[in-house]
Coordinates of C-alpha atoms in Angstrom, one line a residue:
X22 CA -205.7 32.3 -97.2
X23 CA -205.5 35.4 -95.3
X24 CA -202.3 36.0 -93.5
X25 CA -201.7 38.8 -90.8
X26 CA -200.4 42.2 -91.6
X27 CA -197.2 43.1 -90.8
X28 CA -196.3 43.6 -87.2
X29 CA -195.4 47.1 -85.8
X30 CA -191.3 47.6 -85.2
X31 CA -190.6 47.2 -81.8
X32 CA -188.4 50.2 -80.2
X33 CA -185.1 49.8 -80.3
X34 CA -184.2 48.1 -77.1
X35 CA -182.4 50.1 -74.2
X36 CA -181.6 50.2 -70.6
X37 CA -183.2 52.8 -68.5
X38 CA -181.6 54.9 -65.7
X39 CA -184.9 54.9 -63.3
X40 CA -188.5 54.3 -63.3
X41 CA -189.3 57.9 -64.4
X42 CA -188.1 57.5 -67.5
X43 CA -189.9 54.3 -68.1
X44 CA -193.0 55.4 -67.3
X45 CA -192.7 59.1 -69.2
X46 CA -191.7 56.7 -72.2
X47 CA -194.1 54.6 -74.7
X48 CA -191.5 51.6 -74.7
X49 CA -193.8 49.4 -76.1
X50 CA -193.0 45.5 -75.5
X51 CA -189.2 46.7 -73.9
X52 CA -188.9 46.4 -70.0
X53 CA -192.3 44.6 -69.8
X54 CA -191.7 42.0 -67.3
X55 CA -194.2 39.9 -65.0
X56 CA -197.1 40.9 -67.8
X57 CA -200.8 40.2 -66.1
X58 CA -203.3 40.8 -68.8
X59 CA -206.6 42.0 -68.7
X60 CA -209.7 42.7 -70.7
X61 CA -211.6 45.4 -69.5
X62 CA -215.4 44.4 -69.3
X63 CA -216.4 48.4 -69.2
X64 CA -214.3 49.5 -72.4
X65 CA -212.9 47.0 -73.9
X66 CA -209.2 47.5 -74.0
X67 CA -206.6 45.2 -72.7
X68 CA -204.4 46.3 -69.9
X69 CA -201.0 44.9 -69.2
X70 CA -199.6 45.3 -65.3
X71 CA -196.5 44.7 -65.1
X72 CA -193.1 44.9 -61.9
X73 CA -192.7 48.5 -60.9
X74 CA -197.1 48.7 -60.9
X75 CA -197.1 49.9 -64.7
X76 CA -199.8 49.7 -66.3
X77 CA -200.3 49.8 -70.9
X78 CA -203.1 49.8 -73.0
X79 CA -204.1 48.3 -76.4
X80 CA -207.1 48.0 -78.2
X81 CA -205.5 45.1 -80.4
X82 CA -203.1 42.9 -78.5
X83 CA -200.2 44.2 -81.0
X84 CA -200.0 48.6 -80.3
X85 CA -199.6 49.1 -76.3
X86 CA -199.7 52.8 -75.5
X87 CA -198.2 53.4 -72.2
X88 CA -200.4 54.6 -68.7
X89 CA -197.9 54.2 -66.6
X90 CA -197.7 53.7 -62.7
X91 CA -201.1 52.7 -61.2
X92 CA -199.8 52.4 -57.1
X93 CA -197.8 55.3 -55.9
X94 CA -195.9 52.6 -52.9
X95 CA -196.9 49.7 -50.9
X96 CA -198.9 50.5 -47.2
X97 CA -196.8 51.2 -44.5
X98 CA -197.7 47.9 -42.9
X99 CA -195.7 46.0 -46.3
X100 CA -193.4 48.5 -46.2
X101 CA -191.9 48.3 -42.8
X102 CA -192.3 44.2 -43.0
X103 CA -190.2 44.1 -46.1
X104 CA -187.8 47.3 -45.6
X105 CA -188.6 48.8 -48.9
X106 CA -191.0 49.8 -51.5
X107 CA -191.0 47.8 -54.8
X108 CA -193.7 46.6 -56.3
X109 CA -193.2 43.8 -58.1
X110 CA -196.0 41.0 -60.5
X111 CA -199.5 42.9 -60.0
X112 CA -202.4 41.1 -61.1
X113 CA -206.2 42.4 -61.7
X114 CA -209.2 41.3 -61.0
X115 CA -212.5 43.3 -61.2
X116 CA -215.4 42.7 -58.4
X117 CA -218.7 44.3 -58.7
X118 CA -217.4 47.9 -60.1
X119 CA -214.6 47.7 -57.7
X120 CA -211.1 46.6 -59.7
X121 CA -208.5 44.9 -57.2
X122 CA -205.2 44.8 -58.0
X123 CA -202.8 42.3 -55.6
X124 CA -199.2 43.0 -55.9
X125 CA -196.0 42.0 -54.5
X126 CA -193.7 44.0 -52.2
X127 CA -190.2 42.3 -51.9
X128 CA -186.4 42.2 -52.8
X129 CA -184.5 39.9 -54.7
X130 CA -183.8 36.3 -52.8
X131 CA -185.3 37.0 -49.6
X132 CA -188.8 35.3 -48.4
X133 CA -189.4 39.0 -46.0
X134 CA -192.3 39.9 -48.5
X135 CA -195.6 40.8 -48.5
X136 CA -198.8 40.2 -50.8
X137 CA -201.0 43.7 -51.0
X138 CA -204.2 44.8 -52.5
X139 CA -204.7 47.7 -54.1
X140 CA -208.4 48.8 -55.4
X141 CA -209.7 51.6 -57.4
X142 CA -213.3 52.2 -59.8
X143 CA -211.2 52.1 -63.2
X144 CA -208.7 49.8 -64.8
X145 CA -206.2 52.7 -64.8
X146 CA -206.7 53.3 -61.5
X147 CA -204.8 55.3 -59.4
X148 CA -204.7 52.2 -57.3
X149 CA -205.1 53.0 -53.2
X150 CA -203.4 50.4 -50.9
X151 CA -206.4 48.5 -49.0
X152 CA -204.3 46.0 -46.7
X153 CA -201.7 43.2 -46.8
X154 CA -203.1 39.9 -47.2
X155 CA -200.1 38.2 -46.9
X156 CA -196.8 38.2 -45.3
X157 CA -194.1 36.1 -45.3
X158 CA -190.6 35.8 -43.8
X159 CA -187.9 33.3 -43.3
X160 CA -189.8 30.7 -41.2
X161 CA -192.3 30.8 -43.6
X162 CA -192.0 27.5 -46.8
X163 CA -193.1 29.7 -49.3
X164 CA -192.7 33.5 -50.2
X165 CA -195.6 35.9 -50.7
X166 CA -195.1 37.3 -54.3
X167 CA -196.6 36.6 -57.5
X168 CA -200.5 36.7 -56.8
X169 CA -203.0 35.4 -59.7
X170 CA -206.8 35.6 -58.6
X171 CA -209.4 32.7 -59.5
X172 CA -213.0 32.1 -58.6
X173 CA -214.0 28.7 -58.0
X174 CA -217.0 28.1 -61.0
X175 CA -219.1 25.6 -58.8
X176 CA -219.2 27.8 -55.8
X177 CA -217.8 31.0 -56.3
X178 CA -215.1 31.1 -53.8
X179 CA -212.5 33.5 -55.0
X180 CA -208.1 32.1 -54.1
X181 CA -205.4 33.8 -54.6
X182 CA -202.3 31.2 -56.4
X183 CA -199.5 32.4 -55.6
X184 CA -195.6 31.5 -54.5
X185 CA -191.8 31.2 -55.5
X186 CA -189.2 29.4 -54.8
X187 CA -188.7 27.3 -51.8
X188 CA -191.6 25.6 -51.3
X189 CA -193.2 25.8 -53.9
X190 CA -196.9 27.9 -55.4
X191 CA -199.9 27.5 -52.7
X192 CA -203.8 28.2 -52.9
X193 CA -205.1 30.9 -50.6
X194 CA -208.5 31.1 -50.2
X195 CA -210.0 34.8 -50.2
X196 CA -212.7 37.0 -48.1
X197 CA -214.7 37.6 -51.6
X198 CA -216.2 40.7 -50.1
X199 CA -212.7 42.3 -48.5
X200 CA -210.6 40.8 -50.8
X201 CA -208.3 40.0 -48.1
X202 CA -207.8 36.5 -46.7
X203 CA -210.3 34.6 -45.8
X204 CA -208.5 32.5 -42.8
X205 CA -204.8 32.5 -41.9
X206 CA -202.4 30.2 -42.7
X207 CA -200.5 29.8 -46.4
X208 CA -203.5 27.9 -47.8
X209 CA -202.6 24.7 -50.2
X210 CA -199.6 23.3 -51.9
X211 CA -200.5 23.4 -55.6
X212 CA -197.0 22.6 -57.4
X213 CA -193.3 22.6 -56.5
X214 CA -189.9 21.7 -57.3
X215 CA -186.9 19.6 -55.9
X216 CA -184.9 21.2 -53.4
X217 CA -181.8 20.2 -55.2
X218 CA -182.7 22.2 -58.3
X219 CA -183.2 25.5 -56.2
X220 CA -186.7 24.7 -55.9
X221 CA -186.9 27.0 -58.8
X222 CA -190.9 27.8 -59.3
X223 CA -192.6 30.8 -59.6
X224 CA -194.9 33.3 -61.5
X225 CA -198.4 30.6 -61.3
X226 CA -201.2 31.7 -63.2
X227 CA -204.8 29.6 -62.7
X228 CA -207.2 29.2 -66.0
X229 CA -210.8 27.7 -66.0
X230 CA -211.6 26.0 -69.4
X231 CA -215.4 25.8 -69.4
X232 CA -214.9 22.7 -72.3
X233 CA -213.0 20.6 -70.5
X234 CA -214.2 21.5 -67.6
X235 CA -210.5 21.8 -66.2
X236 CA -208.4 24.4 -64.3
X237 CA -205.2 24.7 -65.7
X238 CA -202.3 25.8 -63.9
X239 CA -198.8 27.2 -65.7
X240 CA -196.2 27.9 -63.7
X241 CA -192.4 29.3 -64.6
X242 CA -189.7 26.6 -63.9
X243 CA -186.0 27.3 -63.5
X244 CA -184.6 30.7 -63.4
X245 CA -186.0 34.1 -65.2
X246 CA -182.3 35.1 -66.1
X247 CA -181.3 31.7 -67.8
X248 CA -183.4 29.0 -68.4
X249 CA -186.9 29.9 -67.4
X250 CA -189.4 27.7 -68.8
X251 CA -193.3 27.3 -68.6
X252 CA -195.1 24.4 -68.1
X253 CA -198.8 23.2 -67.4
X254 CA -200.8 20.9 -64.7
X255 CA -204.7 20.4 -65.0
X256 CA -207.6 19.4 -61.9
X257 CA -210.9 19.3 -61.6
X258 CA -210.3 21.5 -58.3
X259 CA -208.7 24.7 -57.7
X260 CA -206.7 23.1 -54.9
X261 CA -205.7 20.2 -57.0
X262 CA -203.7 17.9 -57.6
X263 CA -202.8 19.2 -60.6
X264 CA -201.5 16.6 -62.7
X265 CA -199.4 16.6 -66.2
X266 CA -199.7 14.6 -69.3
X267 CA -198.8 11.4 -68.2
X268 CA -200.5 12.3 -64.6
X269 CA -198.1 13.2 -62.5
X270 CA -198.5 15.3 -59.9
X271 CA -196.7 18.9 -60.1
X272 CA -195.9 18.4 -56.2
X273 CA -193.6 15.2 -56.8
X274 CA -190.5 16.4 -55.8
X275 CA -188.9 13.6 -57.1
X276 CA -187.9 14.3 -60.7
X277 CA -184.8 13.1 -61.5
X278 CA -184.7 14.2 -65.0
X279 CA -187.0 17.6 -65.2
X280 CA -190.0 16.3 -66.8
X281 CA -192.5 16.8 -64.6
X282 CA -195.3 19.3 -66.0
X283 CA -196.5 19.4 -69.4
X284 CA -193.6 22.0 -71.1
X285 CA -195.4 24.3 -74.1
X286 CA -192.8 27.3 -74.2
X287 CA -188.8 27.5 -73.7
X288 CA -186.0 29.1 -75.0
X289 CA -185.6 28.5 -78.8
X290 CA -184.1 29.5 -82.1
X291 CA -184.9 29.3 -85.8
X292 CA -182.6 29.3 -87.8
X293 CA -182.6 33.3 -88.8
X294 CA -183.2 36.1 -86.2
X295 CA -183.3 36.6 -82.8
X296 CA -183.0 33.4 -80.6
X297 CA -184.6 33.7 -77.3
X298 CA -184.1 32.3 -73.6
X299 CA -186.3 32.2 -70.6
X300 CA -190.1 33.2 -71.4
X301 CA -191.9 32.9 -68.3
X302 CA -194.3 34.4 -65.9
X303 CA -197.0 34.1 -67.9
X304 CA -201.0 35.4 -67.9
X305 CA -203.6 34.0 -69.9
X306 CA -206.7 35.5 -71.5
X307 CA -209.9 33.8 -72.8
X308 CA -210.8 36.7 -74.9
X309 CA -214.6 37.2 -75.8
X310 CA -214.4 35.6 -79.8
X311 CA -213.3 32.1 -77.8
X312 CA -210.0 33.2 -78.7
X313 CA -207.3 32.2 -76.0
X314 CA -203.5 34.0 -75.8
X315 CA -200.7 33.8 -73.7
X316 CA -198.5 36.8 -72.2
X317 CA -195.1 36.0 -70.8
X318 CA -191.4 38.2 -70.6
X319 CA -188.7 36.9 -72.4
X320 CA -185.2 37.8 -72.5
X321 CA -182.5 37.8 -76.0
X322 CA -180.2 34.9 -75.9
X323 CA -177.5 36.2 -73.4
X324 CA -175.6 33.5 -71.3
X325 CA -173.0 36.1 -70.8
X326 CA -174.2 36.8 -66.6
X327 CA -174.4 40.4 -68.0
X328 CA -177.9 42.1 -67.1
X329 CA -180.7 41.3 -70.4
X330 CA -183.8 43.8 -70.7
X331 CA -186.9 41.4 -70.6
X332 CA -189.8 42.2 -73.6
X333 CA -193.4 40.5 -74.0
X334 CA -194.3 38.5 -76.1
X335 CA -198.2 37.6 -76.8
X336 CA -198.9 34.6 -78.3
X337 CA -202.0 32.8 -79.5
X338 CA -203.3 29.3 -77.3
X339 CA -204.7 26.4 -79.6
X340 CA -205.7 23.0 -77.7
X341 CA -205.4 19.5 -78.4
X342 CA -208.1 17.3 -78.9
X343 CA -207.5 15.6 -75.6
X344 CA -207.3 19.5 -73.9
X345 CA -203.8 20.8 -73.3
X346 CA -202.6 23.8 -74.8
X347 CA -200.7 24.6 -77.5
X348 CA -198.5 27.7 -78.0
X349 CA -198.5 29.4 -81.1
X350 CA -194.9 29.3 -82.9
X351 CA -195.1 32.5 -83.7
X352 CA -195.7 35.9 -81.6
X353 CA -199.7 37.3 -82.1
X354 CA -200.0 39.7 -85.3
X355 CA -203.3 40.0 -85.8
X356 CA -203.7 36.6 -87.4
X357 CA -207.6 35.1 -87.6
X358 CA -208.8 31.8 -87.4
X359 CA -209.3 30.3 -91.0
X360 CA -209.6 27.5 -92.9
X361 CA -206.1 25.9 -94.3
X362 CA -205.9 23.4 -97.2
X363 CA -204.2 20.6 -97.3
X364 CA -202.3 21.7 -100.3
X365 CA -201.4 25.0 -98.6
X366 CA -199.6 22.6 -96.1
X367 CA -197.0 21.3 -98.8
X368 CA -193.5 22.8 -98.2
X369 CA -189.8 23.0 -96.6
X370 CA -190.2 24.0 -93.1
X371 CA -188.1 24.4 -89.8
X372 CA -189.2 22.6 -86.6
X373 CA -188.3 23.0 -82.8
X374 CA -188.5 20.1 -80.5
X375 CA -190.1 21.7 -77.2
X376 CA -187.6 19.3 -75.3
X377 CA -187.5 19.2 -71.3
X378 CA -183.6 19.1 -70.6
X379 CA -181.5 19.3 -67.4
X380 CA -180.8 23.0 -67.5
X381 CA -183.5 23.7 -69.7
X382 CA -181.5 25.0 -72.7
X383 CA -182.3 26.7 -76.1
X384 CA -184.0 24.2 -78.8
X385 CA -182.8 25.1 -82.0
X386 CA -184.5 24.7 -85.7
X387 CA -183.9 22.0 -87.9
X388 CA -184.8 21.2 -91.2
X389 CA -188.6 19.9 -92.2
X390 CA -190.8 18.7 -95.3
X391 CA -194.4 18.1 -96.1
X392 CA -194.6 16.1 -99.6
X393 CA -197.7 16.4 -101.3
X394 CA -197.9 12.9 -101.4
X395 CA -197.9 12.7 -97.7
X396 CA -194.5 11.9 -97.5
X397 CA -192.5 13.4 -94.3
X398 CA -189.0 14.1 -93.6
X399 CA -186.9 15.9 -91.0
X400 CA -183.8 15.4 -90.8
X401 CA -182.8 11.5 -90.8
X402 CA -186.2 11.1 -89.9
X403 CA -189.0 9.6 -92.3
X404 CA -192.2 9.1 -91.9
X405 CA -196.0 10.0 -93.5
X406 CA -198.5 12.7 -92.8
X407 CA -202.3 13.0 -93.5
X408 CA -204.8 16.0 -93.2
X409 CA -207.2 15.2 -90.6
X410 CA -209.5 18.0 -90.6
X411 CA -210.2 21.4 -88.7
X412 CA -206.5 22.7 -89.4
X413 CA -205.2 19.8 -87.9
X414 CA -202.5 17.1 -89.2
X415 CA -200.8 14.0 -88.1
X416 CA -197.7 12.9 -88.8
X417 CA -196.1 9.5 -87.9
X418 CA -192.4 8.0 -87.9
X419 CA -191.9 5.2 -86.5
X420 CA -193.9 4.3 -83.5
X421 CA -193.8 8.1 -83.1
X422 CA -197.1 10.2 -83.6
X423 CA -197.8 14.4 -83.3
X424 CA -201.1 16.0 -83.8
X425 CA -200.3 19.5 -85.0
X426 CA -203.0 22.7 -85.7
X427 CA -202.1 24.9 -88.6
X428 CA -202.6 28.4 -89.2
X429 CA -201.7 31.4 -91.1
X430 CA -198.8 33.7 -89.1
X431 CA -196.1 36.6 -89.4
X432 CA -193.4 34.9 -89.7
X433 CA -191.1 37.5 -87.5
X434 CA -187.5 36.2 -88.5
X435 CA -188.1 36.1 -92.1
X436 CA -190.5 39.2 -92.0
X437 CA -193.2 37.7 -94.5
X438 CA -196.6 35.9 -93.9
X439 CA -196.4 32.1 -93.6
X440 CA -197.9 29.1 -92.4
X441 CA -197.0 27.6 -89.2
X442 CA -197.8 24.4 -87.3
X443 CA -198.1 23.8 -83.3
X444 CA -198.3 20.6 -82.1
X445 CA -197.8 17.7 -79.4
X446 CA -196.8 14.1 -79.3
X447 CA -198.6 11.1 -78.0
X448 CA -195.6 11.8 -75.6
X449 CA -196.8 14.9 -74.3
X450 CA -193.5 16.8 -76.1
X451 CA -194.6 20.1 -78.0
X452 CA -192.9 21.4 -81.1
X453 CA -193.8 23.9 -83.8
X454 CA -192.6 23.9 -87.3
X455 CA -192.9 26.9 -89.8
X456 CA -193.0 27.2 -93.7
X457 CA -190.2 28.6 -95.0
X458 CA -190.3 28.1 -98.8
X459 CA -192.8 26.0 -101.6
X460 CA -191.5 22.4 -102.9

């Protein structure tokens, strides 16, 4: 087996005083938050933008060298609607030879926002405001940040998903030549959340998997500063419904128990290191190998209402034979796909149950076995499990079934290469599980 290399440190982590200093800084994965990711067709590299319009570089997913601000400020048309010039959650999408970049001008809480594109002929710009294409305000259902561009595969209409909050992420449809909207109005309802749980949604992100032939839609539940968590509907349209696991619709408001939305990342701790709360806003890239990865900002465990730097985390996509994803249980580090043996599978391992929960807390570790005689144990909990073929196992307890995918990772709390599983029930309840010593 071939396992990763060792991951580069991050920098230590620190607070900034002001945007300069970010920017003149190479922080790395530190202060990274709302990550849109991007492949360049023309070079090759991958682009991060990010709140505040910054803008890194990699050639590899894992060493981000730092550009820095791609929009100098907002038009004056944004500006004067929203009473100030931040930029937050840009996302990129190239055109022709023309690269479009739609960000967010707002302030914390308020629905006074405003939706603007910004275009330029390279992916590090500078970016040059073209026009608002949407504004919002308090008599508005749904606020005007977050964009995330997708082009409809049948007919090559290009929407822009977007929305927080309130009422919930919408489907605009876009002038394809302009870039600007197409019609007015606030376009389609695509997911949303109970009113008596804040109506917490944001950060959506639209996929097209040419396989299944499905768009998939995550969105962030809950709040970025607590218990952020990300979850995933699928349609055969870009206007939906997008449905969940057990085909529910992510506009049902009524879920009494937060289990709407197929949940594949949330705030978790193994049993060394670092435990982590609130990943969310993600990206996702279908990279040119067929590889997939998602890009989301997570926060350290801090419960404390004290202020947490957000970092990025990358992370590899697998998908279930029945097509929903699968986060990898580890951050990206260079691992490649390869063939794992049964026998390589035999070990003590720690899982985490991926378990919606009303907040949506931190799931912890616990402890794991693969016998080599098949037998399976965690906990209290015993059952079988069998190689099935193509990386992928299935383990039974009970009436109980998981099919998991294996492959070779850094393990980052222990700092040494391992073997790690992702998987999901017949349930629709993720988990991941990773080797941490031989029988």
């Amino acid at each position: 087996m071939i396992y990763p290399p060792k991951p580069p440190l991050q920098p230590e982590k620190q607070v900034l005083k002001n945007e300069i200093e970010r920017t003149n800084k190479k922080l790395g994965l530190w202060l990274t938050h709302d990550p849109a990711i991007f492949k360049d067709p023309k070079t090759n590299n991958y682009y991060i933008y990010c709140t505040g319009a910054i803008c890194q570089k990699s050639s590899d997913l894992i060493h981000w060298e730092m550009i820095g601000k791609v929009v100098d400020a907002p038009p004056a048309e944004s500006r004067e609607w929203v009473g100030g010039d931040d930029i937050w959650a840009p996302d990129i999408v190239k055109v022709g030879d023309e690269y479009r970049l739609y960000c967010s001008n707002s302030s914390w809480g308020v629905r006074q926002s405003c939706i603007f594109l910004a275009v330029a002929n390279d992916a590090e710009g500078p970016f040059v405001p073209r026009g608002c294409v949407l504004k919002t305000s308090d008599e508005f259902p749904v606020n005007a940040i977050d964009a995330n561009i997708i082009t409809d595969i049948g007919t090559g209409e290009m929407y822009m998903i977007y929305g927080s909050f309130w009422g919930g992420c919408y489907a605009l449809e876009l002038d394809k030549e302009t870039g600007l909207a197409k019609n007015t109005g606030i376009g389609t309802c695509v997911a949303r959340r109970p009113l008596w749980m804040s109506g917490g949604i944001e950060g959506p992100y639209m996929i097209y998997h040419p396989e299944t032939e499905y768009y998939y839609l995550f969105v962030s539940y809950g709040s970025l500063k607590s218990d952020y968590n990300i979850r995933v509907g699928r349609s055969k349209s870009i206007t939906g419904p997008f449905t969940d696991f057990h085909g529910r619709k992510l506009t049902d408001t009524e879920d009494a128990d937060n289990t709407i939305g197929c949940m594949i990342f949330c705030g978790y701790g193994w049993n060394k290191g670092t435990i982590y709360m609130a990943p969310g806003h993600n990206s996702v890239l279908h990279d040119a190998d067929g590889s997939w990865y998602l890009v989301c900002h997570i926060r350290e465990k801090n419960f404390t209402g004290a202020d947490e730097p957000s970092t990025m985390q990358v992370r590899k996509i697998f998908w279930t034979p029945d097509g929903w994803p699968l986060v990898s249980a580890q951050p990206y580090s260079g691992e490649k796909d390869q063939k794992i043996e049964k026998e390589e599978l035999v070990g003590y391992y720690e899982k985490i149950v991926l378990m919606p929960s009303l907040p949506q807390g931190i799931q912890t570790a616990v402890p794991m076995k693969l016998g080599k005689d098949g037998y399976y144990e965690c906990c209290s909990i015993q059952g079988k499990w069998e190689y099935i073929g193509n990386n992928m196992i299935c383990i039974i307890y009970g009436p109980n079934k998981e099919i998991c995918y294996a492959g070779a990772v850094w393990d980052h709390e222990s700092n040494k290469p391992t073997v790690a599983l992702t998987g999901m029930s017949e349930k629709g309840i993720a988990c991941w599980a990773k080797r941490i010593r031989d029988l």
